[in-house]
């Protein structure tokens, strides 16, 4: 579904990704682990199309299309979803307004009929409840005054509502309490399916008990330096990143 | 009562045509039999002659260049509107939902149009009428109040308006009378390209006696594409405990000049709130100067402006806390695009007696292009020691992180920008507490955003 070849990305003239290769097939869940500053979020932003993340070499093909050639909103409409490590606060725009514009923008881009207010409410009510969020949080401005964990749940809510085909979850488990972790993992597992690919970026092996990955990759120094099954995560937990020639404090 | 103003200097070249026009039309202006009115106008033209059009060296006009206005030869608008003054009643703006009772007065190029107006049913004793009519029916009221509030030597436009004073709106609310529905006033400027540029000088007078209440909504609308000069003056006298809500939307044509001066005299426990939504005009200025003349007054001034192209929009407020225990609050937000320029000058004066004053002022501008400009000048002049006054001014751009977040959720760039712009303006528009008006203004903002698509 997604094929990343020899990807080089510079941020502020600094090379961050230096020849990253990764491919994820439909129906698969992959995890990426790696030390701080390795370039994990950079990969997520590059896939989502953020300005300032300049691809200097390599290619990303998504369902046969050149992903790098698309605008961020076109990628979203095509089914790419990035759950942000640091969700952005947007004062003055209510969560409901935001979600509704997002849903209908994507439906428009896919030539589907836009949802009216009732249909939209029905859609989000159920998902909100599943994620343990309140109606009050929908009325509030996007992420404004949300706790760290609430912001992460809000990311998963957006993912559930937008129904993407390829999801990148950038440390969605960070800042979640045990119960929330389970709820969020359930939310992700609910999306698992033969037509979807999921990439989970995490520092914690624990998450992978809930979301069991098909493959685990180690990203260090801008490259995938090792790939294994879920056992690799346990090994990392034990030994750290040192044996990959990485100074953990980097 | 008329003061004698001795004239020694020769007027500036740009001033002379106005003096000439005044000389020609003064004797034929309405109310010719009222000597006080003749004196008032004479005093107005003398003041205008003395002040001329201020240059950048005059502090109050430092950021607003009047040269573009000075260069145009405006003629007084013909009575009843110019030849292109065909206006359809169905197309007149309103904040009221269809079918609701309303009170609406319509002016075309400054002249009252009875045929387009419908004043409707008012509570016992309330007067809402054109100034032209009031000169006959309520001359005493006018004599008592016209030209009394906030006359200064730093606003030639107020003087010019007085010099040509002929028509406008008179609202009189006796003690305790509340007009439930908004009183809407529609001013249409019809500048057509082939016609000579015209000017008009409408006057609004609101006299609200103790504990009365009303909402005044002004719509300023340009029809056609030509240039004209709309020079408005509003005088407000609010008695003890009176409550006035004063809202305005300015959508003049993009070649029009729009000058508006609002002065208000607010007595004990009165509350006055003023909101201006500015979208139109080549060069516009709103000068709003309330005097808090009793204890317990609550005064709120707010507005939103959206300008682009070569528009210039000036908001100048002077809140004069003359008495203790009053509250004032200002929230202005502006969106500036293209090579447009906005000016915000906000002065808060706290007189020596005005202890326990609570003043708050905020002006925030959103610059959408590298060439957009804002000049912001907050000014606190505090002579009392036990006061709480704060002001803040910021100018910024759209936040790239927010834009990306919205786009990453599938919202296209244009819609994402519009969402953020609307969100930026929202807390200024929230200051309009009357639901029907706020919703109508919100709709106009949405409409403006839609027409800005590149
Ligand atoms: N705007 C920027 N300017 C300069 N350097 C940047 C910028 N953005 C990111 N970087 C650098 O790029 C490197 C990779 O950052 P990235 O956020 O991708 O790391 P990460 O693997 O997600 O780390 P973490 O586990 O801490 O989230 C870091 O060294 C970071 O400082
Ligand atoms: Mg990261």
XYZ file of C-alpha atoms and ligand atoms in Angstrom:
736
model
C 0.000 0.000 0.000
C 2.815 2.362 0.873
C 6.306 2.104 -0.461
C 9.032 4.439 0.756
C 12.290 4.253 -1.169
C 15.593 5.883 -0.295
C 13.853 8.827 1.359
C 16.030 11.818 2.202
C 14.448 14.702 4.094
C 16.085 17.887 5.299
C 14.624 20.253 7.849
C 16.045 23.758 8.041
C 18.924 22.608 5.815
C 19.722 19.806 8.222
C 19.545 16.275 6.774
C 17.296 14.213 9.051
C 16.203 11.224 7.001
C 19.076 9.764 5.034
C 17.867 7.018 2.753
C 14.913 5.455 4.524
C 13.271 2.388 3.010
C 9.985 1.007 4.255
C 7.020 -0.686 2.720
C 3.758 -1.561 4.373
C 1.182 -3.733 2.696
C -2.595 -3.467 3.022
C -3.829 -5.113 6.200
C -0.494 -4.712 7.987
C 0.446 -2.935 11.183
C 4.060 -1.828 11.559
C 5.750 -0.202 14.507
C 8.691 2.164 14.451
C 10.828 2.643 17.514
C 13.956 4.692 17.846
C 15.805 7.143 20.025
C 14.765 10.758 20.486
C 15.660 12.874 17.514
C 16.052 9.896 15.195
C 13.620 11.336 12.670
C 10.435 9.429 13.461
C 8.186 12.490 13.539
C 10.035 13.839 10.529
C 8.932 10.753 8.625
C 5.330 11.329 9.694
C 5.406 15.003 8.654
C 7.067 14.188 5.339
C 4.321 11.647 4.617
C 1.629 14.170 5.566
C 3.236 16.888 3.445
C 4.261 19.502 5.937
C 6.008 22.636 4.604
C 9.651 22.821 5.565
C 10.181 19.078 5.388
C 12.022 19.021 2.140
C 12.377 15.747 0.306
C 15.740 15.916 -1.447
C 15.866 12.364 -2.740
C 13.779 9.233 -2.936
C 10.129 8.443 -3.519
C 6.930 7.519 -1.740
C 4.326 5.608 -3.598
C 0.871 5.265 -2.081
C -1.477 2.847 -3.805
C 0.603 3.356 -6.919
C 0.381 7.180 -6.767
C 3.244 9.575 -6.123
C 2.360 10.754 -2.623
C 5.023 13.449 -2.569
C 3.350 15.196 -5.468
C 0.156 15.801 -3.498
C -0.918 18.699 -1.247
C -1.501 17.865 2.429
C -5.289 18.040 2.011
C -5.149 15.865 -1.109
C -3.212 13.259 0.840
C -5.826 13.351 3.577
C -8.593 12.977 1.026
C -6.687 10.031 -0.456
C -6.801 8.388 2.960
C -3.531 9.365 4.653
C -3.883 10.279 8.317
C -1.204 11.460 10.728
C -2.040 11.460 14.427
C 0.237 14.237 15.667
C 2.754 13.761 18.436
C 1.899 17.323 19.465
C -1.676 18.096 18.427
C -2.167 21.759 17.539
C -4.483 24.082 19.464
C -6.852 26.181 17.382
C -8.584 28.847 19.453
C -11.902 30.046 18.061
C -12.669 26.905 16.042
C -14.852 24.414 17.848
C -13.999 20.754 17.684
C -17.367 20.075 16.062
C -16.890 22.729 13.372
C -13.411 21.411 12.718
C -14.510 17.779 12.431
C -17.460 18.677 10.265
C -15.348 20.709 7.836
C -12.816 17.901 7.715
C -15.392 15.178 7.074
C -17.188 17.173 4.423
C -13.993 18.385 2.733
C -12.880 14.804 2.375
C -16.306 13.677 1.191
C -16.337 16.484 -1.354
C -12.880 15.523 -2.590
C -14.109 11.951 -2.991
C -17.281 13.133 -4.780
C -19.446 11.830 -1.967
C -22.502 13.650 -0.672
C -21.744 16.009 2.234
C -23.256 15.112 5.584
C -25.927 17.398 6.972
C -25.916 18.445 10.606
C -28.009 15.458 11.761
C -26.051 12.830 9.887
C -22.811 14.305 11.128
C -23.962 14.354 14.756
C -24.982 10.734 14.512
C -21.570 9.827 13.152
C -19.567 11.535 15.866
C -21.827 10.770 18.823
C -21.080 7.071 18.738
C -17.348 7.485 18.173
C -17.048 10.107 20.888
C -18.626 7.768 23.377
C -16.428 4.848 22.389
C -13.359 6.952 23.086
C -14.605 8.107 26.462
C -14.945 11.708 25.336
C -17.746 14.063 26.300
C -20.018 16.279 24.198
C -18.517 19.163 26.075
C -15.131 18.399 24.521
C -16.718 18.639 21.082
C -18.004 22.107 21.807
C -14.670 23.394 22.994
C -12.086 24.928 20.693
C -9.831 22.362 19.051
C -7.383 21.031 21.667
C -7.536 24.298 23.626
C -7.299 23.544 27.320
C -7.251 19.795 26.621
C -4.975 17.708 28.831
C -2.187 15.772 27.143
C -4.229 12.579 27.184
C -7.374 14.335 25.951
C -5.460 15.698 22.982
C -4.355 12.187 22.066
C -7.886 10.868 22.329
C -8.996 13.724 20.146
C -6.503 12.579 17.512
C -7.960 9.092 17.607
C -11.471 10.517 17.388
C -10.506 12.389 14.228
C -8.992 9.231 12.829
C -12.113 7.227 13.598
C -14.383 9.849 12.034
C -12.302 10.400 8.901
C -11.934 6.694 8.218
C -8.458 6.787 6.620
C -6.715 3.955 4.743
C -3.169 4.640 5.913
C -2.624 5.863 9.478
C 0.556 7.085 11.080
C 0.250 7.324 14.853
C 3.087 9.393 16.229
C 3.448 8.553 19.917
C -0.285 8.511 20.386
C 0.311 6.423 23.512
C 2.506 9.017 25.219
C 0.728 10.760 28.050
C -2.110 8.257 28.233
C -3.119 6.582 31.472
C -3.558 2.797 31.499
C -7.301 2.924 30.821
C -6.926 5.479 28.072
C -4.203 3.404 26.499
C -6.593 0.490 26.258
C -9.385 2.665 24.876
C -7.090 4.193 22.267
C -5.670 0.801 21.349
C -9.207 -0.528 20.944
C -9.915 2.431 18.699
C -6.911 1.598 16.545
C -7.645 -2.115 16.490
C -11.184 -1.337 15.364
C -9.651 0.298 12.290
C -7.498 -2.705 11.536
C -8.663 -4.388 8.410
C -7.604 -5.837 5.090
C -7.848 -2.435 3.363
C -5.867 -0.467 5.891
C -2.242 -0.024 6.775
C -1.147 1.356 10.117
C 2.237 2.697 11.201
C 2.647 3.108 14.945
C 5.513 5.246 16.259
C 6.162 4.552 19.923
C 8.764 4.431 22.636
C 6.957 1.800 24.663
C 6.803 -1.890 24.116
C 3.650 -1.889 26.271
C 1.517 -0.392 23.492
C 2.475 -3.283 21.266
C 0.826 -5.677 23.721
C -2.448 -4.016 22.788
C -1.752 -3.258 19.153
C 0.176 -6.268 18.007
C 2.363 -5.311 15.051
C 3.270 -7.467 12.082
C 6.692 -5.865 11.976
C 8.846 -3.691 14.202
C 11.486 -1.345 12.771
C 14.243 0.540 14.456
C 14.828 4.019 13.078
C 18.183 5.515 13.934
C 20.329 8.142 12.271
C 17.701 8.723 9.628
C 17.427 5.131 8.462
C 15.719 1.885 9.289
C 18.592 -0.001 10.862
C 16.823 -3.159 11.854
C 13.508 -4.888 11.206
C 11.992 -7.773 13.121
C 8.759 -9.095 14.577
C 7.221 -8.021 17.873
C 10.021 -9.799 19.699
C 12.330 -7.012 18.578
C 10.433 -4.568 20.759
C 11.040 -6.724 23.808
C 14.697 -6.985 22.937
C 14.960 -3.187 22.649
C 13.243 -2.740 25.970
C 15.921 -4.871 27.532
C 19.063 -3.702 25.801
C 18.306 -0.185 24.650
C 19.498 1.229 21.341
C 23.215 0.972 22.140
C 23.891 -2.107 20.078
C 22.642 -0.322 16.948
C 25.587 1.995 17.196
C 23.317 4.689 18.560
C 24.128 6.866 21.498
C 20.813 6.750 23.324
C 21.095 10.302 24.554
C 21.504 11.618 20.998
C -25.070 81.010 21.697
C -23.000 80.907 18.505
C -19.359 81.591 19.155
C -17.629 84.109 17.016
C -14.655 82.705 15.274
C -12.281 85.250 13.887
C -10.791 84.348 10.591
C -7.444 85.798 9.772
C -5.619 83.236 7.671
C -6.374 82.320 4.082
C -7.842 78.848 3.728
C -5.828 76.047 2.146
C -6.554 75.437 -1.561
C -8.280 72.126 -0.826
C -10.617 73.866 1.608
C -11.774 76.659 -0.682
C -14.151 74.585 -2.860
C -16.015 73.498 0.288
C -16.369 77.113 1.382
C -17.663 77.989 -2.062
C -20.202 75.180 -2.044
C -21.292 76.202 1.412
C -21.716 79.773 0.295
C -23.894 78.613 -2.586
C -26.139 76.124 -0.801
C -26.297 77.380 2.798
C -29.342 79.578 2.269
C -31.321 76.787 0.619
C -30.653 74.142 3.289
C -33.759 73.070 5.234
C -34.752 74.876 8.419
C -33.754 78.235 6.985
C -36.142 79.985 9.354
C -34.357 78.611 12.426
C -31.717 81.133 13.383
C -29.959 78.792 15.829
C -29.483 76.353 12.996
C -28.059 78.996 10.703
C -25.620 79.939 13.462
C -24.657 76.328 14.043
C -23.874 75.837 10.363
C -21.939 79.102 10.204
C -19.911 78.009 13.179
C -19.328 74.657 11.485
C -17.960 76.126 8.283
C -15.779 78.535 10.256
C -14.306 75.688 12.260
C -13.730 73.694 9.120
C -12.046 76.646 7.469
C -9.791 77.046 10.462
C -8.820 73.390 10.683
C -8.629 72.508 7.016
C -7.558 68.974 6.217
C -4.962 68.038 8.837
C -1.620 66.731 7.661
C 0.576 64.089 9.222
C 1.973 66.609 11.673
C -1.346 66.750 13.471
C -1.092 63.929 16.002
C -4.673 62.683 15.611
C -4.130 62.300 11.860
C -0.582 61.052 11.825
C -1.344 57.689 10.260
C -4.186 58.614 7.961
C -3.223 60.545 4.889
C -6.077 62.718 3.643
C -4.430 63.687 0.355
C -6.501 61.228 -1.722
C -9.655 62.826 -0.316
C -8.387 66.367 -0.780
C -7.671 65.747 -4.435
C -11.264 64.957 -5.387
C -13.657 67.802 -6.154
C -16.848 66.712 -4.413
C -20.094 68.516 -4.942
C -23.033 68.480 -2.563
C -25.295 65.582 -3.534
C -28.460 66.753 -5.292
C -31.510 66.601 -3.033
C -33.246 63.238 -3.391
C -30.173 61.494 -4.757
C -28.392 61.565 -8.082
C -29.694 60.348 -11.433
C -28.634 56.760 -10.725
C -30.493 56.697 -7.443
C -32.850 53.899 -8.383
C -33.020 51.754 -5.294
C -35.248 48.772 -4.837
C -36.800 48.276 -1.449
C -36.403 44.491 -1.746
C -32.657 44.774 -1.917
C -32.254 46.874 1.193
C -30.188 45.252 3.913
C -31.674 44.295 7.248
C -30.636 42.297 10.275
C -34.220 41.232 10.845
C -35.542 37.896 9.679
C -38.148 38.303 6.928
C -41.600 39.164 8.154
C -40.485 40.515 11.541
C -41.576 44.006 12.502
C -38.839 46.587 12.122
C -38.146 50.265 11.997
C -36.163 51.265 8.973
C -35.098 54.629 7.586
C -33.423 54.783 4.214
C -31.169 57.520 2.887
C -29.849 57.780 -0.627
C -26.805 60.011 -0.948
C -27.678 61.474 2.410
C -31.280 62.363 1.622
C -34.156 60.691 3.433
C -36.328 58.514 1.220
C -39.798 58.283 2.659
C -40.832 55.917 -0.126
C -38.207 53.356 0.877
C -38.571 53.727 4.632
C -40.948 52.093 7.048
C -40.734 53.413 10.541
C -43.389 51.067 11.877
C -45.107 51.168 15.230
C -43.197 52.593 18.144
C -43.908 52.624 21.858
C -45.859 55.608 23.191
C -43.757 58.756 23.185
C -40.801 57.408 21.247
C -39.731 59.434 18.237
C -37.895 57.952 15.286
C -37.882 60.236 12.301
C -35.751 61.909 9.700
C -33.913 65.012 10.737
C -35.586 66.870 7.893
C -38.994 66.121 9.419
C -37.777 66.755 12.935
C -36.767 70.303 11.970
C -40.499 70.945 11.709
C -41.885 68.646 14.360
C -39.172 68.685 17.043
C -37.197 71.871 16.504
C -36.855 72.469 20.261
C -35.323 69.072 20.867
C -32.869 69.655 18.052
C -31.968 73.115 19.244
C -31.276 71.753 22.704
C -29.060 68.911 21.570
C -27.581 69.311 18.106
C -23.894 70.132 18.031
C -23.492 69.945 21.800
C -21.527 66.780 22.404
C -17.799 66.489 21.879
C -17.188 69.362 19.488
C -13.442 69.715 19.035
C -10.898 71.508 16.929
C -9.229 68.308 15.857
C -11.952 66.912 13.666
C -12.672 68.959 10.546
C -15.174 66.373 9.346
C -17.465 66.928 12.271
C -17.284 70.660 11.508
C -17.936 70.058 7.816
C -20.932 67.893 8.639
C -22.330 70.662 10.826
C -21.752 73.203 8.068
C -23.882 71.202 5.618
C -26.296 69.758 8.180
C -29.550 69.008 6.387
C -30.819 65.485 6.944
C -30.325 62.388 9.016
C -32.026 60.573 11.828
C -33.521 61.725 15.091
C -34.324 59.253 17.826
C -35.900 60.446 21.051
C -36.701 57.990 23.820
C -38.623 59.410 26.748
C -37.999 58.140 30.277
C -38.261 54.394 30.643
C -39.268 53.740 27.035
C -37.710 50.726 25.372
C -37.882 50.054 21.651
C -37.641 46.286 21.354
C -36.733 45.858 17.708
C -33.581 47.369 16.210
C -33.963 50.764 14.586
C -32.242 50.249 11.261
C -30.809 53.053 9.201
C -29.658 52.374 5.673
C -27.329 54.829 3.959
C -26.788 54.203 0.283
C -24.115 55.967 -1.712
C -24.741 55.873 -5.430
C -21.497 57.182 -6.906
C -21.608 56.379 -10.592
C -18.491 56.634 -12.736
C -19.909 59.073 -15.243
C -21.329 61.403 -12.632
C -19.483 64.021 -10.679
C -18.280 62.844 -7.275
C -20.720 63.916 -4.604
C -20.623 64.291 -0.855
C -23.248 63.986 1.814
C -23.226 64.821 5.495
C -25.938 62.978 7.403
C -26.403 63.513 11.109
C -27.822 61.083 13.622
C -29.041 62.401 16.944
C -30.086 60.000 19.676
C -31.508 61.419 22.864
C -32.229 58.615 25.298
C -33.741 59.730 28.554
C -33.415 57.961 31.879
C -33.793 54.168 31.780
C -34.768 54.039 28.135
C -33.357 51.435 25.783
C -32.874 50.980 22.057
C -30.723 49.286 19.454
C -29.544 51.269 16.471
C -28.167 49.463 13.446
C -26.526 51.434 10.643
C -25.979 49.897 7.235
C -23.687 51.825 4.919
C -23.793 50.544 1.419
C -22.192 51.546 -1.837
C -24.181 51.096 -4.981
C -22.210 51.329 -8.169
C -18.508 51.735 -8.501
C -17.889 55.469 -8.453
C -16.360 57.684 -5.848
C -18.302 59.699 -3.273
C -17.749 61.105 0.150
C -19.984 60.000 3.011
C -19.340 62.165 6.036
C -21.348 61.009 9.024
C -21.754 62.455 12.475
C -23.665 60.765 15.275
C -24.428 62.435 18.573
C -25.643 60.425 21.487
C -27.047 61.692 24.723
C -27.780 58.922 27.196
C -29.574 59.809 30.421
C -29.297 57.998 33.736
C -29.536 54.263 33.346
C -30.242 54.473 29.610
C -29.059 51.508 27.543
C -28.008 51.986 23.950
C -26.692 49.382 21.577
C -25.176 50.921 18.505
C -24.052 48.710 15.651
C -22.816 49.558 12.224
C -21.690 47.798 9.102
C -19.786 49.740 6.480
C -19.811 48.311 2.966
C -19.218 51.411 0.882
C -17.929 51.036 -2.662
C -14.192 50.526 -2.949
C -13.654 54.044 -4.268
C -15.713 55.734 -1.594
C -14.516 57.907 1.258
C -16.235 57.295 4.539
C -15.712 59.451 7.587
C -17.738 58.888 10.712
C -17.606 60.659 14.014
C -19.558 59.403 16.988
C -19.710 61.389 20.181
C -21.615 60.229 23.231
C -22.455 61.843 26.528
C -23.217 59.099 29.017
C -24.890 59.873 32.341
C -24.827 57.889 35.577
C -25.364 54.143 35.186
C -25.906 54.449 31.449
C -24.591 51.706 29.229
C -23.460 52.199 25.676
C -22.009 49.654 23.340
C -20.745 50.351 19.871
C -19.639 47.829 17.285
C -18.410 48.659 13.791
C -17.914 46.110 11.051
C -15.795 47.629 8.292
C -15.451 45.981 4.908
C -15.783 48.736 2.327
C -14.439 52.110 1.387
C -11.219 53.339 -0.171
C -10.462 55.482 2.856
C -12.514 55.235 5.997
C -12.287 56.430 9.539
C -14.443 55.800 12.557
C -13.798 58.218 15.332
C -15.686 57.254 18.466
C -15.536 59.472 21.493
C -17.736 58.705 24.483
C -17.552 60.778 27.636
C -18.401 58.820 30.783
C -20.060 61.650 32.624
C -21.599 59.904 35.605
C -20.679 57.112 37.957
C -21.395 53.491 37.090
C -21.308 53.917 33.313
C -20.520 50.860 31.253
C -19.088 51.565 27.834
C -18.006 48.938 25.326
C -16.470 49.771 21.968
C -15.600 47.015 19.577
C -15.270 46.220 15.959
C -13.941 44.030 13.220
C -12.376 45.281 10.036
C -11.492 43.391 6.909
C -9.642 45.278 4.239
C -7.650 44.416 1.150
C -6.524 45.925 -2.133
C -5.592 49.527 -1.429
C -8.125 50.151 1.289
C -7.265 52.265 4.282
C -9.286 51.881 7.439
C -8.811 53.980 10.549
C -10.363 53.324 13.943
C -9.815 56.093 16.439
C -11.365 55.929 19.874
C -11.155 58.285 22.806
C -12.828 57.074 25.968
C -13.046 59.841 28.490
C -13.509 58.603 32.046
C -14.686 61.812 33.703
C -16.336 60.184 36.733
C -15.434 57.389 39.149
C -16.594 53.766 39.125
C -17.002 53.391 35.377
C -16.042 50.504 33.178
C -14.852 50.641 29.602
C -13.890 47.791 27.344
C -12.560 47.774 23.807
C -12.031 44.778 21.554
C -10.988 45.410 17.956
C -9.834 42.803 15.510
C -8.765 43.337 11.941
C -7.776 41.323 8.925
C -5.569 43.135 6.445
C -4.655 41.814 3.014
C -3.086 43.127 -0.193
C -1.502 46.544 0.261
C -4.276 47.638 2.574
C -3.500 49.573 5.707
C -5.303 49.828 8.993
C -4.874 52.304 11.780
C -5.940 51.879 15.363
C -5.622 54.745 17.787
C -7.147 54.083 21.158
C -6.922 56.668 23.860
C -8.252 56.207 27.357
C -8.377 59.324 29.482
C -8.895 58.914 33.210
C -9.650 62.291 34.808
C -8.408 63.109 38.320
C -11.841 62.381 39.819
C -12.315 59.101 38.016
C -11.095 56.763 40.736
C -11.950 53.060 40.497
C -11.957 53.238 36.725
C -11.744 49.874 35.037
C -10.475 50.126 31.465
C -9.529 47.363 29.061
C -8.388 47.700 25.491
C -7.353 45.146 22.914
C -6.450 45.570 19.274
C -5.268 42.611 17.270
C -4.500 42.542 13.591
C -3.980 39.644 11.268
C -1.745 40.465 8.319
C -2.461 38.249 5.331
C 0.199 39.613 3.009
C 3.723 40.969 3.267
C 2.510 44.349 2.122
C -0.416 44.674 4.524
C 0.146 47.221 7.252
C -1.157 48.172 10.679
C -0.346 51.198 12.776
C -1.474 50.719 16.320
C -1.301 53.444 18.906
C -2.752 52.715 22.310
C -2.576 55.669 24.668
C -3.381 55.837 28.342
C -3.721 59.270 29.882
C -4.275 58.616 33.566
C -4.633 61.351 36.152
C -6.232 59.297 38.930
C -4.296 56.841 41.089
C -6.755 54.119 41.992
C -7.524 52.713 38.554
C -7.202 49.499 36.627
C -6.332 50.021 32.980
C -4.772 47.657 30.516
C -4.171 47.644 26.828
C -2.697 45.234 24.350
C -1.937 45.392 20.672
C -0.639 42.591 18.525
C -0.116 41.992 14.841
C 0.531 38.561 13.453
C 0.103 36.251 10.544
C -1.858 33.076 10.102
C -0.240 30.278 12.078
C 1.472 27.747 9.804
C 1.109 24.931 12.332
C -2.628 25.523 12.550
C -2.955 25.699 8.776
C -1.068 22.451 8.364
C -3.120 20.725 11.043
C -6.345 21.677 9.259
C -4.986 20.655 5.871
C -3.732 17.358 7.250
C -7.382 16.671 8.051
C -8.429 17.230 4.476
C -9.453 20.886 4.613
C -8.201 22.738 1.542
C -5.920 25.729 1.954
C -8.581 28.323 1.149
C -11.118 26.871 3.573
C -8.446 26.408 6.225
C -7.465 30.060 5.929
C -11.101 31.125 6.101
C -11.718 29.015 9.187
C -8.753 30.600 10.928
C -9.690 34.121 9.858
C -13.265 33.657 11.036
C -11.962 32.242 14.323
C -9.661 35.216 14.716
C -12.537 37.664 14.262
C -14.963 35.656 16.365
C -14.242 37.158 19.754
C -14.699 40.686 18.422
C -18.038 39.744 16.863
C -19.029 38.038 20.128
C -19.052 41.531 21.619
C -22.339 42.137 19.805
C -24.763 40.917 22.412
C -27.964 41.250 20.396
C -28.387 37.852 18.716
C -30.126 38.933 15.513
C -27.478 41.559 14.834
C -24.562 39.324 15.713
C -25.820 36.560 13.464
C -26.426 38.963 10.592
C -22.926 40.415 10.961
C -21.454 36.926 11.190
C -23.171 36.132 7.892
C -21.633 39.222 6.282
C -18.185 38.163 7.461
C -18.684 34.712 5.963
C -19.836 36.351 2.753
C -16.776 38.588 2.707
C -14.488 35.586 3.139
C -16.152 33.832 0.213
C -15.593 36.765 -2.112
C -11.896 36.904 -1.234
C -11.052 33.662 -3.005
C -7.974 34.192 -5.100
N 12.489 22.995 12.441
C 13.594 22.324 12.766
N 14.790 22.945 12.749
C 15.922 22.287 13.069
N 15.957 20.991 13.429
C 14.795 20.338 13.464
C 13.563 20.960 13.149
N 12.579 20.042 13.262
C 13.177 18.905 13.648
N 14.490 19.073 13.778
C 15.477 18.082 14.206
O 15.280 16.895 13.477
C 15.641 15.786 14.269
C 14.562 14.733 14.182
O 13.414 15.188 14.848
P 12.106 14.295 15.001
O 11.072 15.156 15.632
O 11.776 13.695 13.707
O 12.620 13.192 16.010
P 11.806 11.995 16.657
O 12.465 10.756 16.206
O 10.375 12.129 16.379
O 12.110 12.231 18.197
P 11.160 12.009 19.491
O 11.271 10.572 19.836
O 11.812 12.831 20.530
O 9.794 12.444 19.146
C 15.905 16.318 15.655
O 17.296 16.378 15.857
C 15.293 17.670 15.631
O 15.966 18.559 16.508
Mg 8.753 12.543 17.478
